[in-house]
Each structure stands twice: as structure tokens, then as C-alpha cells.
Coordinates of C-alpha atoms and ligand atoms in Angstrom, one line a residue:
M1 CA 0.0 0.0 0.0
H2 CA 1.3 3.5 -0.9
S3 CA 1.7 6.1 1.8
K4 CA -0.2 9.3 1.3
S5 CA 3.0 11.2 0.4
E6 CA 3.9 8.6 -2.3
E7 CA 0.5 9.0 -3.9
R8 CA 0.8 12.7 -4.5
R9 CA 2.4 13.9 -7.6
K10 CA 6.1 14.8 -7.5
P11 CA 7.6 17.7 -9.4
S12 CA 10.8 17.7 -11.3
V13 CA 13.1 20.6 -10.2
I14 CA 16.2 22.1 -11.8
I15 CA 18.4 24.0 -9.4
I16 CA 20.9 26.3 -11.0
G17 CA 24.0 26.6 -8.8
A18 CA 25.4 24.3 -6.1
G19 CA 26.4 27.0 -3.6
M20 CA 25.0 27.5 -0.1
T21 CA 21.4 28.1 -1.4
G22 CA 21.4 25.3 -4.0
I23 CA 22.6 22.8 -1.4
L24 CA 20.0 23.9 1.1
M25 CA 17.2 23.7 -1.4
T26 CA 18.1 20.2 -2.5
I27 CA 18.3 19.0 1.1
K28 CA 14.8 20.4 1.8
L29 CA 13.3 19.1 -1.4
K30 CA 14.6 15.6 -0.7
Q31 CA 13.2 15.8 2.8
M32 CA 9.8 16.5 1.2
G33 CA 10.2 13.3 -0.7
I34 CA 11.0 15.1 -4.0
D35 CA 13.9 13.3 -5.7
E36 CA 13.7 14.3 -9.4
I37 CA 16.2 17.0 -8.9
T38 CA 19.0 18.1 -11.3
I39 CA 21.5 20.6 -10.1
L40 CA 23.5 22.4 -12.7
E41 CA 26.8 23.9 -11.5
K42 CA 29.1 25.9 -13.8
K43 CA 32.3 24.9 -11.9
E44 CA 33.9 21.7 -10.7
K45 CA 32.9 21.9 -7.0
V46 CA 30.1 22.9 -4.8
G47 CA 30.5 25.9 -2.5
G48 CA 29.7 28.9 -4.6
T49 CA 31.2 32.1 -3.2
W50 CA 33.5 30.2 -0.8
R51 CA 34.9 28.1 -3.7
E52 CA 35.5 31.3 -5.8
N53 CA 37.0 33.5 -3.1
T54 CA 40.4 32.1 -2.1
Y55 CA 42.2 35.4 -1.5
P56 CA 44.6 35.6 1.4
G57 CA 42.7 36.4 4.6
V58 CA 39.3 35.3 3.3
A59 CA 36.9 34.7 6.2
C60 CA 33.3 35.3 7.1
D61 CA 32.6 38.4 9.2
I62 CA 29.5 36.8 10.6
P63 CA 30.2 34.6 13.6
A64 CA 30.8 31.0 12.4
H65 CA 28.2 29.4 14.8
M66 CA 25.6 31.7 13.2
Y67 CA 26.9 31.2 9.6
T68 CA 25.8 27.5 9.5
Y69 CA 22.6 25.9 8.4
S70 CA 20.3 25.8 11.5
F71 CA 19.9 22.1 11.1
E72 CA 23.6 21.3 10.8
P73 CA 25.6 23.0 13.6
N74 CA 29.4 22.5 13.3
P75 CA 31.5 21.8 16.3
E76 CA 34.7 22.0 14.3
W77 CA 34.9 25.8 13.6
S78 CA 38.4 26.9 14.6
H79 CA 37.6 30.6 15.1
R80 CA 34.7 32.9 15.9
F81 CA 35.1 34.2 12.4
A82 CA 35.6 31.1 10.2
H83 CA 38.2 31.1 7.5
G84 CA 37.2 30.6 3.9
D85 CA 38.7 27.1 3.5
E86 CA 36.8 25.8 6.5
I87 CA 33.5 27.2 5.3
Q88 CA 34.2 25.6 1.9
A89 CA 34.9 22.3 3.6
Y90 CA 31.7 22.6 5.7
F91 CA 29.6 23.0 2.5
E92 CA 31.3 20.1 0.8
R93 CA 30.8 18.0 3.9
V94 CA 27.1 18.9 4.3
S95 CA 26.5 18.4 0.5
A96 CA 28.0 14.9 0.7
K97 CA 26.3 14.0 4.0
Y98 CA 22.8 14.8 2.6
G99 CA 23.3 13.2 -0.8
V100 CA 23.4 16.4 -2.7
T101 CA 26.7 16.0 -4.4
P102 CA 25.7 13.0 -6.6
L103 CA 22.8 15.1 -8.0
V104 CA 25.1 17.8 -9.2
R105 CA 26.2 18.0 -12.9
F106 CA 29.5 19.8 -12.6
N107 CA 31.2 22.1 -15.2
E108 CA 27.8 22.5 -16.8
A109 CA 26.6 26.1 -17.0
V110 CA 23.0 26.9 -17.9
T111 CA 23.0 28.9 -21.2
S112 CA 19.2 29.3 -21.6
A113 CA 16.0 28.6 -19.8
R114 CA 12.6 28.9 -21.5
Y115 CA 9.1 28.6 -20.2
A116 CA 6.1 27.2 -22.0
D117 CA 2.9 25.4 -20.8
A118 CA 4.0 25.0 -17.2
R119 CA 7.4 23.5 -18.1
W120 CA 10.9 24.9 -18.2
T121 CA 13.4 23.8 -20.8
V122 CA 16.9 24.4 -19.8
K123 CA 20.0 24.1 -22.1
T124 CA 23.5 23.9 -20.9
S125 CA 27.1 24.6 -22.0
K126 CA 27.6 20.9 -22.7
G127 CA 24.7 20.9 -25.2
N128 CA 22.3 19.0 -22.9
T129 CA 18.6 19.8 -22.6
F130 CA 16.6 19.3 -19.5
T131 CA 13.0 19.9 -18.7
A132 CA 11.3 20.4 -15.4
D133 CA 8.2 21.7 -13.6
F134 CA 10.2 24.2 -11.6
V135 CA 13.5 26.1 -11.8
V136 CA 15.2 27.4 -8.7
C137 CA 17.8 30.0 -9.6
A138 CA 20.4 29.7 -6.8
T139 CA 23.1 31.6 -8.6
G140 CA 23.9 34.0 -5.7
I141 CA 24.5 37.7 -5.7
L142 CA 28.1 38.6 -5.6
H143 CA 29.7 36.4 -8.3
H144 CA 30.3 38.7 -11.3
P145 CA 33.6 40.5 -10.5
A146 CA 33.5 44.2 -11.4
R147 CA 36.6 45.6 -13.0
P148 CA 37.2 49.3 -12.5
D149 CA 36.6 51.6 -15.5
I150 CA 40.0 53.2 -15.3
A151 CA 41.9 54.4 -18.4
G152 CA 44.9 52.2 -19.3
L153 CA 43.8 49.2 -17.1
G154 CA 44.9 46.8 -19.8
D155 CA 48.3 48.5 -20.2
F156 CA 49.7 47.3 -16.8
K157 CA 52.6 44.9 -17.5
G158 CA 52.8 43.3 -14.0
A159 CA 50.5 40.7 -12.6
M160 CA 46.9 41.9 -12.2
F161 CA 43.9 40.0 -10.9
H162 CA 40.5 40.5 -9.1
T163 CA 40.2 39.3 -5.5
A164 CA 37.6 36.8 -6.6
E165 CA 40.0 35.3 -9.2
W166 CA 43.1 35.3 -7.0
D167 CA 46.2 34.1 -8.9
H168 CA 48.0 31.9 -6.4
S169 CA 50.9 31.4 -8.9
V170 CA 52.0 35.0 -8.3
D171 CA 54.6 35.1 -5.5
L172 CA 54.0 38.3 -3.5
K173 CA 57.1 38.0 -1.3
G174 CA 59.0 41.3 -1.3
K175 CA 57.0 42.7 -4.2
R176 CA 55.5 46.1 -4.7
V177 CA 51.8 45.4 -4.5
G178 CA 49.0 47.9 -5.2
I179 CA 45.4 47.3 -4.3
I180 CA 42.4 49.3 -5.5
G181 CA 39.4 49.3 -3.2
T182 CA 38.8 49.4 0.6
G183 CA 35.6 47.3 1.0
S184 CA 35.0 44.2 3.1
T185 CA 37.2 42.1 0.9
A186 CA 40.1 44.6 0.8
A187 CA 40.0 44.9 4.6
Q188 CA 40.6 41.2 4.9
V189 CA 43.3 41.0 2.1
I190 CA 45.4 44.1 3.0
P191 CA 46.6 42.7 6.4
E192 CA 47.8 39.6 4.7
L193 CA 49.5 41.5 1.8
V194 CA 51.3 43.7 4.4
K195 CA 52.8 40.6 6.0
L196 CA 54.0 39.2 2.6
A197 CA 54.8 42.1 0.3
G198 CA 57.7 44.5 0.2
S199 CA 55.3 47.4 0.0
V200 CA 51.5 47.7 -0.3
S201 CA 49.9 50.8 -1.9
V202 CA 46.2 51.0 -1.0
F203 CA 44.2 53.1 -3.4
Q204 CA 41.3 54.3 -1.4
R205 CA 38.4 56.2 -3.1
T206 CA 36.1 56.3 -0.1
P207 CA 36.9 55.4 3.5
Q208 CA 34.8 52.8 5.3
W209 CA 33.4 52.5 8.9
I210 CA 34.9 49.5 10.6
L211 CA 33.6 47.7 13.6
K212 CA 36.0 45.6 15.6
I213 CA 34.7 42.4 17.1
P214 CA 37.6 40.4 18.5
D215 CA 38.3 37.0 16.8
H216 CA 38.6 34.0 19.1
H217 CA 40.4 30.7 18.6
Y218 CA 38.2 27.8 19.8
S219 CA 40.2 25.3 21.9
E220 CA 40.1 21.5 21.4
S221 CA 38.3 21.1 24.7
S222 CA 35.5 23.5 23.5
K223 CA 35.1 21.6 20.3
A224 CA 35.1 18.3 22.2
S225 CA 32.3 19.5 24.4
W226 CA 30.3 20.7 21.4
R227 CA 30.7 17.4 19.7
K228 CA 29.3 15.7 22.9
N229 CA 26.5 18.2 23.3
P230 CA 25.3 19.6 20.0
R231 CA 22.4 21.4 21.7
R232 CA 25.0 23.9 23.1
L233 CA 25.9 24.7 19.5
S234 CA 22.3 25.3 18.6
L235 CA 22.2 27.7 21.6
Y236 CA 25.2 29.6 20.2
H237 CA 23.4 29.8 16.8
Y238 CA 20.3 31.2 18.6
L239 CA 22.2 33.7 20.7
Y240 CA 24.3 35.1 17.9
T241 CA 21.2 35.3 15.7
K242 CA 19.3 37.2 18.4
A243 CA 22.3 39.5 19.1
V244 CA 22.6 40.5 15.4
E245 CA 18.8 40.8 15.1
H246 CA 18.6 43.2 18.0
T247 CA 21.7 45.3 17.3
F248 CA 23.2 45.6 13.8
S249 CA 20.0 44.6 12.0
K250 CA 18.0 47.3 13.7
A251 CA 20.8 49.9 13.4
V252 CA 20.5 49.9 9.6
I253 CA 16.7 50.4 9.4
G254 CA 16.7 53.6 11.4
K255 CA 16.4 52.5 15.1
W256 CA 18.0 55.4 16.9
L257 CA 19.6 53.6 19.9
Q258 CA 21.1 50.7 17.8
H259 CA 22.4 53.2 15.3
R260 CA 23.9 55.4 18.0
L261 CA 25.7 52.3 19.4
A262 CA 27.1 51.3 16.0
D263 CA 28.2 54.8 15.3
Y264 CA 29.9 55.1 18.7
L265 CA 31.7 51.7 18.3
C266 CA 33.0 52.5 14.8
R267 CA 34.2 56.0 15.8
R268 CA 35.8 54.7 18.9
N269 CA 37.5 51.9 17.0
L270 CA 39.0 54.5 14.6
R271 CA 40.0 56.8 17.4
K272 CA 41.7 54.1 19.5
S273 CA 43.3 52.3 16.6
V274 CA 44.8 55.1 14.6
K275 CA 46.7 57.7 16.5
D276 CA 48.1 59.8 13.7
P277 CA 45.5 62.6 13.1
V278 CA 46.4 63.0 9.4
L279 CA 46.0 59.3 8.7
R280 CA 42.9 59.2 10.9
A281 CA 41.3 62.0 8.9
K282 CA 42.0 60.1 5.7
L283 CA 40.3 57.1 7.1
T284 CA 37.2 58.9 8.4
P285 CA 34.1 58.5 6.3
N286 CA 31.7 61.4 5.7
Y287 CA 28.5 59.4 5.6
R288 CA 26.4 57.6 8.2
V289 CA 27.6 54.4 9.7
G290 CA 25.9 51.5 7.8
C291 CA 25.2 53.4 4.6
K292 CA 27.9 51.2 3.0
R293 CA 28.0 47.7 4.5
I294 CA 29.8 48.0 7.9
I295 CA 33.1 46.3 7.8
V296 CA 33.7 43.9 10.7
N297 CA 37.4 43.6 11.0
G298 CA 40.1 43.7 13.7
T299 CA 43.3 43.8 11.6
F300 CA 43.0 46.5 8.9
Y301 CA 43.8 49.6 11.0
D302 CA 47.0 47.9 12.4
A303 CA 48.0 46.8 8.9
I304 CA 47.6 50.2 7.3
Q305 CA 49.9 51.7 9.9
K306 CA 52.8 49.4 9.2
P307 CA 55.9 51.0 7.6
N308 CA 55.4 49.1 4.3
A309 CA 51.8 50.2 3.9
H310 CA 50.8 53.4 2.1
L311 CA 47.3 54.8 2.0
I312 CA 46.8 56.8 -1.2
T313 CA 43.7 59.0 -1.3
D314 CA 44.5 61.0 -4.5
R315 CA 42.2 59.8 -7.2
I316 CA 43.5 57.4 -9.8
K317 CA 44.1 59.2 -13.1
Q318 CA 45.2 56.2 -15.2
I319 CA 47.1 53.0 -15.2
E320 CA 50.3 52.6 -17.2
A321 CA 52.6 49.7 -17.9
K322 CA 54.7 50.4 -14.7
G323 CA 51.9 51.2 -12.3
V324 CA 49.1 53.6 -11.2
V325 CA 49.2 57.3 -11.9
T326 CA 47.2 59.5 -9.4
E327 CA 45.8 62.9 -10.1
D328 CA 48.7 64.6 -8.4
G329 CA 50.8 63.3 -11.3
K330 CA 52.7 60.7 -9.3
L331 CA 53.4 57.3 -10.8
H332 CA 53.2 54.5 -8.1
E333 CA 55.4 51.8 -9.6
L334 CA 54.0 48.3 -8.9
D335 CA 54.8 44.6 -9.6
V336 CA 51.3 43.4 -8.8
L337 CA 47.9 45.1 -9.0
V338 CA 45.0 43.6 -7.0
L339 CA 41.5 44.7 -8.0
S340 CA 39.4 44.6 -4.9
T341 CA 36.6 46.5 -6.7
G342 CA 33.6 44.4 -5.8
F343 CA 30.9 42.8 -8.0
H344 CA 28.0 43.5 -10.3
P345 CA 25.2 42.7 -7.8
F346 CA 22.3 43.2 -10.2
N347 CA 23.4 40.6 -12.8
F348 CA 22.0 37.7 -10.9
M349 CA 21.5 34.8 -13.4
R350 CA 22.7 36.8 -16.4
P351 CA 24.2 36.4 -19.0
M352 CA 21.9 33.3 -19.2
D353 CA 19.2 33.7 -21.8
L354 CA 16.1 33.5 -19.6
R355 CA 12.7 33.7 -21.3
G356 CA 9.4 33.7 -19.6
E357 CA 5.9 33.6 -21.1
Q358 CA 6.3 36.8 -23.3
S359 CA 9.6 38.4 -22.7
D360 CA 13.3 37.8 -21.9
I361 CA 15.0 38.9 -18.7
E362 CA 16.9 41.7 -20.4
H363 CA 13.6 43.3 -21.4
T364 CA 11.8 42.5 -18.3
W365 CA 14.5 44.1 -16.2
Q366 CA 15.3 46.9 -18.6
K367 CA 13.8 49.5 -16.4
K368 CA 14.4 48.0 -13.0
V369 CA 15.8 44.8 -11.6
Q370 CA 12.9 43.7 -9.4
A371 CA 11.0 40.7 -8.1
Y372 CA 7.9 40.1 -6.0
R373 CA 9.0 39.2 -2.5
S374 CA 12.5 39.0 -4.0
I375 CA 11.6 35.6 -5.5
F376 CA 8.9 35.8 -8.2
I377 CA 9.4 37.7 -11.5
P378 CA 6.0 38.3 -13.1
G379 CA 5.8 36.5 -16.5
Y380 CA 8.2 33.8 -15.3
P381 CA 5.9 31.2 -13.8
N382 CA 7.3 28.4 -11.7
F383 CA 10.7 30.2 -11.5
F384 CA 12.2 31.0 -8.1
L385 CA 14.9 33.6 -7.9
M386 CA 16.8 33.0 -4.6
L387 CA 18.4 35.9 -2.8
G388 CA 16.8 38.3 -5.4
P389 CA 16.6 42.1 -5.1
N390 CA 15.4 43.4 -1.7
T391 CA 16.4 40.3 0.2
P392 CA 17.6 41.6 3.6
I393 CA 21.3 41.1 2.6
G394 CA 22.3 44.3 4.4
N395 CA 20.6 43.3 7.6
F396 CA 21.5 39.7 8.4
S397 CA 23.2 36.4 7.7
V398 CA 22.6 35.2 4.2
I399 CA 22.2 31.6 5.3
A400 CA 19.2 32.5 7.5
M401 CA 17.7 34.4 4.6
S402 CA 18.0 31.4 2.3
E403 CA 16.4 29.2 4.9
V404 CA 13.4 31.5 5.1
Q405 CA 13.1 31.8 1.3
T406 CA 13.5 28.0 0.9
Q407 CA 10.5 27.4 3.3
Y408 CA 8.5 29.9 1.3
V409 CA 9.3 28.2 -2.0
L410 CA 8.5 24.8 -0.6
K411 CA 5.1 26.0 0.5
V412 CA 4.4 27.0 -3.1
I413 CA 5.6 23.6 -4.4
E414 CA 3.5 21.9 -1.8
K415 CA 0.4 23.6 -3.3
W416 CA 1.4 22.3 -6.7
R417 CA 1.7 18.8 -5.2
N418 CA -1.8 19.2 -3.9
E419 CA -2.8 19.8 -7.5
E420 CA -4.0 23.4 -6.8
F421 CA -2.3 24.5 -10.0
D422 CA 0.3 23.5 -12.7
A423 CA 1.7 27.0 -13.0
I424 CA 2.0 29.9 -10.6
D425 CA 2.9 33.5 -11.5
A426 CA 3.1 36.7 -9.4
R427 CA 0.7 39.4 -10.5
P428 CA 2.4 42.5 -11.9
E429 CA 0.1 44.6 -9.6
A430 CA 1.4 42.6 -6.6
L431 CA 4.9 43.5 -7.6
R432 CA 4.0 47.2 -7.9
A433 CA 2.3 47.2 -4.5
Y434 CA 5.3 45.4 -3.0
N435 CA 7.7 47.9 -4.4
E436 CA 5.6 50.8 -3.0
Y437 CA 5.6 49.1 0.4
L438 CA 9.4 48.8 0.2
K439 CA 9.8 52.4 -0.9
A440 CA 7.7 53.7 2.0
G441 CA 10.1 52.2 4.5
M442 CA 13.3 53.1 2.8
S443 CA 13.5 56.8 3.8
K444 CA 14.2 55.9 7.4
T445 CA 17.1 53.6 6.6
V446 CA 20.8 54.4 6.6
W447 CA 21.2 53.3 3.0
V448 CA 19.8 56.6 1.8
G449 CA 22.5 58.3 3.9
G450 CA 24.3 59.9 1.0
C451 CA 26.9 57.3 0.0
Q452 CA 27.5 55.2 -3.0
S453 CA 27.3 51.5 -2.5
W454 CA 26.6 48.2 -4.2
Y455 CA 23.2 48.2 -2.4
L456 CA 21.9 50.9 -4.8
D457 CA 20.3 50.0 -8.1
A458 CA 20.6 51.9 -11.3
D459 CA 17.9 54.4 -10.0
G460 CA 19.8 54.9 -6.8
D461 CA 17.2 53.0 -4.8
P462 CA 18.6 50.6 -2.2
A463 CA 17.6 47.0 -3.2
M464 CA 17.3 46.1 0.4
W465 CA 14.7 45.2 3.0
P466 CA 13.8 48.4 5.0
Y467 CA 11.9 46.8 7.9
S468 CA 12.9 44.5 10.7
W469 CA 14.2 40.9 10.3
Q470 CA 11.2 39.6 12.3
Q471 CA 8.8 41.5 10.0
W472 CA 10.4 39.8 7.0
V473 CA 10.3 36.4 8.6
K474 CA 6.6 36.9 9.4
E475 CA 5.7 38.1 5.9
M476 CA 7.6 35.2 4.3
S477 CA 5.9 32.6 6.5
E478 CA 3.1 31.9 4.0
P479 CA 2.7 32.8 0.4
D480 CA -0.2 35.3 0.0
M481 CA -2.2 33.6 -2.8
R482 CA -4.0 36.8 -3.6
D483 CA -0.8 38.0 -5.2
F484 CA -0.6 35.2 -7.7
T485 CA -2.3 33.9 -10.8
T486 CA -2.4 30.2 -11.3
R487 CA -3.1 27.9 -14.2
T488 CA -3.7 24.3 -15.0
V489 CA -2.5 23.0 -18.3
G490 CA -5.1 23.3 -21.0
Q491 CA -6.7 26.3 -19.3
T492 CA -6.6 29.4 -21.6
E493 CA -7.1 32.1 -19.0
P494 CA -5.1 32.4 -15.8
V495 CA -7.0 32.2 -12.5
L496 CA -6.8 35.0 -10.0
T497 CA -6.3 33.2 -6.7
G498 CA -8.2 34.6 -3.7
S499 CA -9.9 37.9 -4.4
G500 CA -6.8 39.4 -5.9
R501 CA -5.5 42.8 -4.7
S502 CA -3.5 45.6 -6.1
Ligands
LIG1 P1 32.8 46.5 -2.4 O1 32.3 46.6 -1.0 O2 31.8 46.8 -3.5 O3 34.0 47.5 -2.5 C1 34.6 47.8 -3.7 C2 35.7 48.8 -3.4 O4 36.3 49.1 -4.7 C3 35.3 50.1 -2.8 O5 36.2 50.5 -1.9 C4 35.2 51.0 -4.0 O6 35.3 52.4 -3.8 C5 36.4 50.5 -4.8 N1 36.3 50.8 -6.2 C6 35.4 50.3 -7.1 N2 35.7 50.9 -8.3 C7 36.7 51.7 -8.2 C8 37.4 52.6 -9.1 N3 37.1 52.7 -10.4 N4 38.4 53.4 -8.6 C9 38.7 53.3 -7.3 N5 38.1 52.5 -6.4 C10 37.1 51.7 -6.8 O7 33.4 45.1 -2.7 P2 34.0 44.0 -1.7 O8 34.9 44.6 -0.8 O9 34.4 42.9 -2.6 O10 32.7 43.5 -0.9 C11 31.5 43.3 -1.5 C12 30.6 42.6 -0.5 O11 31.0 41.2 -0.4 C13 30.6 43.1 0.9 O12 29.9 44.3 1.1 C14 30.0 41.9 1.6 O13 28.6 41.9 1.5 C15 30.6 40.7 0.8 N6 31.8 40.3 1.6 C16 31.6 39.6 2.7 C17 32.6 39.2 3.5 C18 32.3 38.5 4.7 O14 33.2 38.3 5.5 N7 31.1 38.1 5.0 C19 33.9 39.4 3.0 C20 34.1 40.1 1.8 C21 33.1 40.5 1.1 P3 34.0 53.2 -3.4 O15 33.6 52.9 -2.0 O16 34.4 54.6 -3.6 O17 32.9 52.9 -4.4

């Protein structure tokens, strides 16, 4: 006799990307009894951002015991802020443990995805074609390295690479190294460069606010006790989550007390860490704390004060064969130039050729990169964009966000399994109303605090979540079916679910 769950129809699902979100989605689908899953991964390993970013000093600035899946605590973290290789190993381990890895087709990038009649047809770089009921786009946010638009960039004769494409064959020992950028990545790389290189020239366009939270090495006895008692680890996860939720996460959405605290801590860190008033002035931002992502780092200020480190605040005029020329006319001769210039955060799945019912993604997003509840793009039924625009990336841990979004998506798929529809699409009016709702909250946030950052879209609007974390979790707890149209195959007109609203 079949159990109830076996009798229900099972969807086929294509997941694009085997990073943190793709692994999570696969685990959760499998736990629902859905096993027709194909994961298409452009590279040779799982891990996403942690596979790509191997620059010296790479680490996570969210406490490690919080930066784990809630269902898979890790007693082995060596430090409060886990190093990149440990995080990569964690994802590889979890992926193997839950049977995700065998489902991944490696070195197979998606080139196109087309929708018709409640099915997606996906083509890949290997010339294969797959079809499925649903596509989950788990391609991440920060994975398209941005190269600076500086005259002569291609003329440089030394070694040059982006932080996300670190060239480990280049020996930095004793070399004259230049680095463009002072974001979260640069703050981690520069202290390592200063240890290795002969000289390090840091080209800073805008200073950053830096919060110092001491790192901590976890002893073998701590790890042994966590192995014995995993509930203690869950408690750590909970406590860190609550701490971030009630401090940092509220500071950025306009809560006065939390913002004052963040402001005080960043200013005090700068004052205490950098004694030279000239250098301190150069390192002092002129915008509100949190407007750009607050950098959590305990080593950058020490590093920039080392005798072989040079902070250069004159704007870059051009790049020549021998190095970087600044606007004061000085040539900074270099052997190696590191581009720590961030990413194109609004590319998402592109350059993939994604086509919905009537349009392709280039046209759909021509005016604005947007998605209903960050996940649904109207006109692209049965397609889930994970960590899409306005996900609370500036407020919280990205793993927690993926867990919330995954539950939301699973609830939609559950309705499909209950044969409530074959295809589900967000209504354009629902997207408009959602955007208005976001806009209404944005003016109170720090992201409109007069700075440039990767949080801002082409219109200068922060693609962030302007309300509290709890509010987001609550609103994401159940799909509001009034915001969707649904269809069953053969039906000519879509059905407005619920009463519909605008
Ligand atoms: P980023 O924050 O976007 O910083 C890019 C840097 O490059 C900025 O300092 C920017 O200056 C500079 N820059 C860009 N174009 C330039 C040009 N043409 N001339 C001079 N300077 C230029 O990039 P990121 O540091 O790679 O960090 C991106 C995000 O990745 C972070 O915000 C964070 O979310 C994530 N991240 C997380 C961790 C972690 O530990 N969890 C670690 C690293 C990164 P302006 O400020 O003037 O634009």
C-alpha cells in the first residue's frame, strides 16, 4: 500500500547553482520526498562564493556558529570568524552527507531557460537539454567580478587580478603590490598583503566604517564539548542570531539607539586604533555608519599603519605599464595590482538567456531589476529567484535568509503537489504594490544616507529590506495567494487566486 506522500504527484526541479542556497534547497526538497532534482553547476565543485573567493585572509565576518545551516551545527569551527577554506569544507561535507553532491552536474553552466505550458526547458554549455516543472535560480548575488573603468587598465605589465579570481601562482614576497578598493574584501586582504609584500599601496576612493569584534580561537576542549552536546551549539546559533537581530540589523533600518551604538563603536575603533591625526582624517568616512556595509574587521587599521603600507587617497588618473598614476601626477610603480573592486550585484543569473511567457529577462529588467518578495518575476511562472533584489542582505546572515526563502518556495511547491495548479505566477500589480511598500520604509534607513554602495540599483534605490528581520520572517511565513495567478495545463485564462488585490 502506498503512503499518502507517495500517492501525491512529485515535481521535477532544476536547481541552478550548487552554492549555499542550492545545497540547502536540495536537502529540503529531498526531505519532502522530492527526488527528481537536477543541479547544474558551472564549476567543478560545490560551495559557490566560498569556492570562488580564495584570496589571502578570506573569512566570514558573521560569527561562524551563526553562519551555518540551522539544522547542521558545526562543532569544528576553529575561530569565531571562520576562514574561507573551513567554510568551503563545511559546505562540501554537508553536501555529501545529505546526498546532494551526486545530483550535481559539474562544469555544466546553464546557457538558456525557456518557459512554455507549465514546463521549463533548460539548455547547458555541454549541449544538454533538461525539462522540469520548476526552476530554482540559486546563482547567488556577488559572483560577477567588477573591474574598474580606469583608463589604461589593460596596459599594466605586471600581474593583475581581481580578488575573486586570485592568482595563487604569483609570488608576492617582497613585491611592490597595489590594491584598488577598501571594501570588506580589501579589509581582509590588506593585512595579509602587508605581511608578505615589500610594499603595499592602498588606493582608497572612499573610507569605510569599521567595527572591531575580536576574533577568538576555539580550543580543542571547546570543540570536544560541542561534539558531545550539539544542543549547546544550537544555543550559540540562537544567541548570535538574536544578538545580530537586535543590534546591527536594527541599526540599519533607522532604530535610533542601535544606530547610535554602531556609530559610537565604529568611531571609537578608529580613534583608538589610529593615533596619527592625518591618517585618521583620511580614514574617516563622511557618511552615516551602515550606509555602506559596515566592515567587521580587527586587523585592517593595524596593517595600514605598518611601515610598508601606504594609504593613497589621491584619485587614480590612469594605469600605465609600470603602475598607477594618481591625479597629483605621481606614478606609483608596482609589480602586482590587485583589484578589490567588488561585484556587479544586479546581474543575478545573467548572461543566461532567460525567457518567460512573453519576454526575456533583459527586457523584463530593462527599467528595473525587481522581483515580487525577491523571488517571483511576473511573467516567469514556476521560476524562483533565490536571494533576489530586496532580500535583507544588508541586515542579516545570508544563510538565515536562504532558509526563510526556501521554506516559502517549498510551500508553493506543496500547493502544486496538492494539484491546486500547474503554474503559478506573481501578478504585476502585486509586484508594484510590493515595491511601494518597500519604498515607504526606505527613507528611514541608513542606505539613503548619502553614500555610493553596491546596495543601490541603477535608479539609486537601495535594493534592500527596510523593515525588521522579524517582520520579513513573518511576511515570508506563508505565500499570500491573492498576489498570484495560477493555471492548469489546457486552461486558456489564468486564474486569480483569492480575491486578488493591487
Ligand atoms: P565593495 O564593498 O563593493 O568594495 C569595492 C571597493 O572598490 C570600494 O572601496 C570602491 O570604492 C572601490 N572601487 C570600485 N571601483 C573603483 C574605481 N574605479 N576606482 C577606485 N576604487 C574603486 O566590494 P567587496 O569589498 O568585494 O565587498 C562586496 C561585498 O561582499 C561586501 O559588502 C560583503 O557583502 C561581501 N563580503 C563579505 C565578506 C564577509 O566576511 N562576510 C567578506 C568580503 C566580502 P567606493 O567605496 O568609492 O565605491
